[in-house]
Amino acid sequence: MKSEEAKLLPMAHWRKNDQVFQALSSHLLGVAALSSIFGKKISLEVAGELIGLLHDLGKYSEDFRCYIHSALGLLNPDEDDYVDSGALKGKVDHSSAGAQFIWQTLSKRGERESLIGQLLALCIASHHSGLIDCLDPEGSDVFGKRMRKPEEKTHLEEVQSCADAEILARAHVLLDSPELIGEMKNLLTTLNQKEKNSRPLFQQLGLAVRFLFSCLIDADRIDTANFEQKKVAANRPQGDYVPWAVLIERLEKALAAFAPRHPIDHLRQQISTECKDAAERPAGIYTLTVPTGGGKTLASLRFALHHAERRKLDRVIYVIPFTSIIDQNAKVVRDILEPEDFPQDQGKVVLEHHSSVTPEKQTWREKMLCENWDAPVVYTTMVQLLETLFGSGTRGARRMHQLANAVLIFDEIQTLPIRCVHLFNNAINFLSEQCNSTVVLCTATQPLLHQVALDQGAIRLAEGHEIVSDVRQLFADLKRVEIIDQRRPNGWTFAEIADLARAEVERVESCLVIVNTKDAAKQIFLACQSLVNADSLSHLSTDMCPMHRKSELAKIKSRLEFGLPTLCVSTQLIEAGVDVDFGAVIRSMAGLDSIAQAAGRCNRNGKSARGRVYLVNPSDEHVALEYLKDIAIGRDKVASVLDFFRETPERYEHDLLGPQALADYYTHYFFERQKDMGYPVSPKEAKAIGRNDSLLSLLSDNESSLKEAARNGDSSSIRGLNQSFMSAAEAFKAIDSPTQGVVVPWGKAGADLIGRLHGAYDISLEGELLREAQQFTVNVFPHVFDKLSKAEALHVIKEGVRIYSLDPRYYSKQFGLATEPVSLMETLNV
C-alpha cells in the first residue's frame, strides 16, 4: 500500500525503496503463522501463534501511529498530530499491551494458568530487549511492574478498541482454547517428571521460556525481512533442503573411495561402521569416545546423517571448540556433501556460522550479516552455541528453536568452559528430552559430565550411551605413543626444551613442541633458530591470522609427507582437530586432556611402533600460568595421576592416556572445581548485577532474589517464574574476556583485502568481503587492543562499524600480530 493509504491503516513496517507499507494485521498474522510452526517443534504451536499474534498489539495506539508516521515523513510538521520522532525513538511502548492482554486474562484463572500467562507475557514484553528479569537481583518485581504499567504508557484499553477485529477475535479463541492450556500443561508435567531436583527444574523451565521467545523473535525478524527485502524472501530455504538420503549417498560414496594408506585406517573404518550402526538407536544423549586420530569427524557425520534420516530430523549442528578448526572440518564435509558435479547445491548444504571480524555486540548494520541456522548441516562454535542458550539480547536467542529436531554433535567436548558445566548440562537435557534432539559428545577424553552434582545439573546419558562397543580395547588398539615423564624439580629452561627438540628432530626427523602461552612459544622458537635449519622451523599461535596459520600448516604437512626435517613450536591451538603426524612431541605440563590431544599429533597414523611424548615443566612458564586458572589447575591435578601411575601402572593398564587414567584425572579435577561449575559471577559482574551469586541460581530458583524480595516486603507478588533472565544474560560471557577482531595485512592478499574493505561503499552490504576478511583476522583481548590503539596502529575501516585494520608495521611474518613495531625488513617481506 502506498503512502496516502498508510495514513489510514495501522502500519507495521515501511519499505522505503518503493514507498509501500506493511499493514499491522498482515505482520501479526504472518508472525503468528511462523511462530506457530516453530513452536510446534516442542508441541507449543498454539502458544507460538498467540504470542506472534499479539507481540505488536501496541502498534495500534495513536501514540505509535503518530510516532511512526512522523519518523517516515508521512505527516506534515505543522499538523497537530506530528511528533518529534527522534526524541521518542525507543520510548513509545508497543510491546507491553500484548503482554498485559495475555497476563490479565490468564492470571485470573488459577495458579497453573497464571504461570502459563507469565511465560507467554514474558516473551512478548521482551521481544525488543531480550528476556527481562522476573525478579532482579535486588528483589524488585520487574515483571509485576511491567504488568502494572499504566494505560497512558501501554494503551491496552485503547488498542483493544481499535485493533483489527480478526486479530482480537483470533486472540480470544486462542486464549480460551483447551489446546493452549493443554499443551502448556503437558510441557510443565513432562519437565516435572524428567527433573526431580529443583534447581535444574527451574533452569529448564526458564529454557522453555527462552525457546518460545526464540520462536517469536525469529518469526518476527523473518516476516519483517521478507517484507523489507523481497530478494531475501525469495532465497530463504525455510527447510527446503537437499534430502538426507541424497547426502547419505554422497557420504557413503566418498567413504567407499577412501583406500587405506596406513595400518590405523582399518580401525578408523571399524569406528565409522559402528557409528553407522548406532544411528538406528532412539533419541538420547550419546558419547563417542575415540582416541585422537580415530577419524571422529566423518564417523560422527555418518551417525548424524543416518540418524537424522531415520528420525526425520531437521538438521545436523556441529559444535566446534575453536574457530581455528571450523574451516578445516567444514571444508572436508562440504567437499563431500556439495560435490562439484552438483553445482546447484553449492553453498546450500553446509553453513559455517562464526565470525572473527564482528564483535559479540553488533551495530544495526552488522546485524544484517548475521546468519540464520536455516541449513541442513551447520558448523558453529561453542561460543555461539552458549550465546544462543544464555547470551543477552535477541540475536543469539533467535536461533534457539533451531536446536530442536536436530542432531547436535559436540566435538572435543572436554573444552567446555568449567564454569558452564551445570548450565550446559541442564540445557542439553532440555534439548534432548523436550526438543526431540539427539546429542553426541565426541572426544578422546570424556569429561564425565554425568557424574557431577545431580542437584545442580548432570547430563542424563542414554542407556548404552557409548557408540563404540569396546572403548578399552579401542584405546589399546590405537595406542601409538609412549608418555615419558621428564618433569624436573627446578623445571626446564626454554633453551633446554629447544635442545631436546633439536635432538628429537635428529632422531626421528620431526618434533612438535606445544606450550601453554604465546610468549613461551615465541621464546622457544627463537632458541631453536640457532639449532636447526630455518626451512625446517615453524611457529603457530593465535596471534597469526587463519590464512597465515594455514600457510604455515601447509608447509609443515608437506615437509612431514616428504620426510623432511620438521620442527614446529606451537600453542595449544594445534591440539584440536589439526591433522598432523610428528615423530615426537614435547608437551608443556597441562591437564591430561590436553596431553592426550597433544599425543594425538604424534605417530598419528601408526607408522612406527611407538612415538614418544615428553612431558616437561618449563620454569619460565610458571608465573604466566597464575593468570590461566584452568591450565594451572589441570597441570596440578595431572601431577597426581602421574605420581599414581609411577607407583601402580597396572591400575591404568600401563596406559597413561587410557580410560581409567582419564577418569581419575577428571575425578580429581572436577572435585577441585565443584564451586566453579555453576558460573559464579566475577567481582566485576557482581558489581554490575548488585551482588555475588551464580548464573545457575539467577536462571533457576533465584533464591537470593526471593530473599531480597521478602526483606523488601514484596514476597506477595512472587510468581512461578522468578529468574533474573536479563541480569544473568548480561553477566554471561562464553569466554572469559571478549575479543575484538582486527584485520591484518598478511601478505599481498591481506594488504589488498584491507584496501578493498576501506574502499567499500557500504561495508554492511559486503557479505562476501567480510567473510573473506575472517581469514585475515586476529582476535585481540582488550588490553592488547588498548595498547595498539594508543600506538595508533589501528585504523577504523568505516565509521559506525567496529571493524579495524592493522598497521603493517605491527605484523610479523614469524609471530603474527605484535604490540611493538617489527623490523622494517620483516615488514617488507610479510
Short mmCIF file of N, CA and C in Angstrom, two decimals, residues 498-550:
data_model
loop_
_atom_site.label_atom_id
_atom_site.label_comp_id
_atom_site.label_asym_id
_atom_site.label_seq_id
_atom_site.Cartn_x
_atom_site.Cartn_y
_atom_site.Cartn_z
N ALA A 498 64.40 -26.37 23.78
CA ALA A 498 64.81 -26.24 22.38
C ALA A 498 65.86 -27.29 22.03
N ASP A 499 66.77 -27.55 22.95
CA ASP A 499 67.82 -28.54 22.69
C ASP A 499 67.24 -29.95 22.60
N LEU A 500 66.26 -30.28 23.46
CA LEU A 500 65.58 -31.57 23.39
C LEU A 500 64.85 -31.71 22.05
N ALA A 501 64.22 -30.63 21.60
CA ALA A 501 63.51 -30.66 20.33
C ALA A 501 64.48 -30.94 19.18
N ARG A 502 65.64 -30.26 19.21
CA ARG A 502 66.66 -30.49 18.17
C ARG A 502 67.08 -31.95 18.14
N ALA A 503 67.31 -32.52 19.33
CA ALA A 503 67.75 -33.92 19.40
C ALA A 503 66.69 -34.87 18.82
N GLU A 504 65.42 -34.57 19.07
CA GLU A 504 64.35 -35.42 18.54
C GLU A 504 64.23 -35.31 17.03
N VAL A 505 64.47 -34.12 16.49
CA VAL A 505 64.46 -33.97 15.03
C VAL A 505 65.58 -34.81 14.43
N GLU A 506 66.73 -34.80 15.06
CA GLU A 506 67.85 -35.61 14.57
C GLU A 506 67.54 -37.10 14.68
N ARG A 507 66.76 -37.49 15.73
CA ARG A 507 66.46 -38.91 15.95
C ARG A 507 65.36 -39.42 15.03
N VAL A 508 64.26 -38.68 14.92
CA VAL A 508 63.10 -39.18 14.16
C VAL A 508 62.62 -38.21 13.06
N GLU A 509 63.40 -37.21 12.75
CA GLU A 509 63.15 -36.26 11.65
C GLU A 509 62.14 -35.17 11.94
N SER A 510 61.25 -35.37 12.92
CA SER A 510 60.25 -34.34 13.17
C SER A 510 59.87 -34.28 14.64
N CYS A 511 59.60 -33.05 15.11
CA CYS A 511 59.23 -32.87 16.51
C CYS A 511 58.27 -31.68 16.62
N LEU A 512 57.25 -31.83 17.45
CA LEU A 512 56.29 -30.78 17.73
C LEU A 512 56.41 -30.39 19.20
N VAL A 513 56.59 -29.11 19.46
CA VAL A 513 56.66 -28.58 20.82
C VAL A 513 55.38 -27.79 21.08
N ILE A 514 54.63 -28.17 22.12
CA ILE A 514 53.38 -27.46 22.44
C ILE A 514 53.50 -26.88 23.85
N VAL A 515 53.27 -25.58 23.95
CA VAL A 515 53.37 -24.89 25.24
C VAL A 515 52.06 -24.15 25.54
N ASN A 516 51.96 -23.59 26.72
CA ASN A 516 50.70 -23.04 27.19
C ASN A 516 50.51 -21.55 26.92
N THR A 517 51.58 -20.85 26.59
CA THR A 517 51.46 -19.39 26.37
C THR A 517 52.14 -19.00 25.07
N LYS A 518 51.66 -17.90 24.51
CA LYS A 518 52.26 -17.40 23.26
C LYS A 518 53.69 -16.94 23.47
N ASP A 519 53.97 -16.37 24.64
CA ASP A 519 55.33 -15.92 24.90
C ASP A 519 56.29 -17.09 24.97
N ALA A 520 55.85 -18.20 25.61
CA ALA A 520 56.72 -19.38 25.69
C ALA A 520 57.00 -19.92 24.29
N ALA A 521 55.99 -19.96 23.44
CA ALA A 521 56.18 -20.44 22.07
C ALA A 521 57.20 -19.56 21.32
N LYS A 522 57.07 -18.27 21.53
CA LYS A 522 57.98 -17.34 20.85
C LYS A 522 59.42 -17.53 21.33
N GLN A 523 59.60 -17.65 22.65
CA GLN A 523 60.95 -17.77 23.20
C GLN A 523 61.62 -19.07 22.78
N ILE A 524 60.87 -20.17 22.77
CA ILE A 524 61.45 -21.46 22.36
C ILE A 524 61.77 -21.43 20.86
N PHE A 525 60.88 -20.84 20.08
CA PHE A 525 61.16 -20.70 18.64
C PHE A 525 62.46 -19.94 18.41
N LEU A 526 62.65 -18.84 19.13
CA LEU A 526 63.88 -18.05 18.98
C LEU A 526 65.10 -18.87 19.39
N ALA A 527 64.93 -19.68 20.46
CA ALA A 527 66.06 -20.51 20.92
C ALA A 527 66.39 -21.59 19.90
N CYS A 528 65.40 -22.05 19.13
CA CYS A 528 65.63 -23.10 18.14
C CYS A 528 66.30 -22.58 16.87
N GLN A 529 66.22 -21.27 16.63
CA GLN A 529 66.73 -20.72 15.38
C GLN A 529 68.22 -20.98 15.17
N SER A 530 68.96 -21.04 16.26
CA SER A 530 70.40 -21.28 16.13
C SER A 530 70.74 -22.77 16.12
N LEU A 531 69.71 -23.64 16.27
CA LEU A 531 69.95 -25.08 16.40
C LEU A 531 69.56 -25.87 15.17
N VAL A 532 68.62 -25.36 14.38
CA VAL A 532 68.16 -26.12 13.22
C VAL A 532 68.11 -25.21 12.01
N ASN A 533 67.99 -25.84 10.84
CA ASN A 533 67.88 -25.09 9.59
C ASN A 533 66.59 -24.29 9.57
N ALA A 534 66.65 -23.06 9.08
CA ALA A 534 65.49 -22.17 9.10
C ALA A 534 64.30 -22.74 8.34
N ASP A 535 64.53 -23.48 7.25
CA ASP A 535 63.43 -24.03 6.46
C ASP A 535 62.63 -25.07 7.22
N SER A 536 63.29 -25.72 8.19
CA SER A 536 62.62 -26.79 8.93
C SER A 536 61.83 -26.27 10.13
N LEU A 537 61.95 -25.00 10.45
CA LEU A 537 61.40 -24.44 11.69
C LEU A 537 60.12 -23.66 11.43
N SER A 538 59.10 -23.92 12.24
CA SER A 538 57.81 -23.22 12.11
C SER A 538 57.28 -22.81 13.47
N HIS A 539 56.40 -21.81 13.45
CA HIS A 539 55.77 -21.30 14.67
C HIS A 539 54.28 -21.14 14.41
N LEU A 540 53.44 -21.46 15.41
CA LEU A 540 52.00 -21.30 15.29
C LEU A 540 51.44 -20.70 16.57
N SER A 541 50.59 -19.69 16.43
CA SER A 541 49.87 -19.16 17.60
C SER A 541 48.65 -18.40 17.09
N THR A 542 47.76 -18.06 18.00
CA THR A 542 46.55 -17.32 17.61
C THR A 542 46.83 -15.85 17.34
N ASP A 543 48.07 -15.41 17.48
CA ASP A 543 48.43 -14.06 17.03
C ASP A 543 48.58 -14.01 15.52
N MET A 544 48.58 -15.18 14.89
CA MET A 544 48.64 -15.27 13.43
C MET A 544 47.23 -15.42 12.90
N CYS A 545 46.91 -14.75 11.81
CA CYS A 545 45.57 -14.87 11.25
C CYS A 545 45.38 -16.27 10.65
N PRO A 546 44.14 -16.71 10.46
CA PRO A 546 43.91 -18.06 9.94
C PRO A 546 44.64 -18.37 8.63
N MET A 547 44.67 -17.42 7.70
CA MET A 547 45.34 -17.67 6.43
C MET A 547 46.84 -17.85 6.63
N HIS A 548 47.42 -17.10 7.56
CA HIS A 548 48.84 -17.24 7.89
C HIS A 548 49.10 -18.63 8.48
N ARG A 549 48.21 -19.05 9.42
CA ARG A 549 48.37 -20.37 10.04
C ARG A 549 48.20 -21.49 9.01
N LYS A 550 47.22 -21.31 8.11
CA LYS A 550 47.01 -22.33 7.08
C LYS A 550 48.24 -22.48 6.19
#
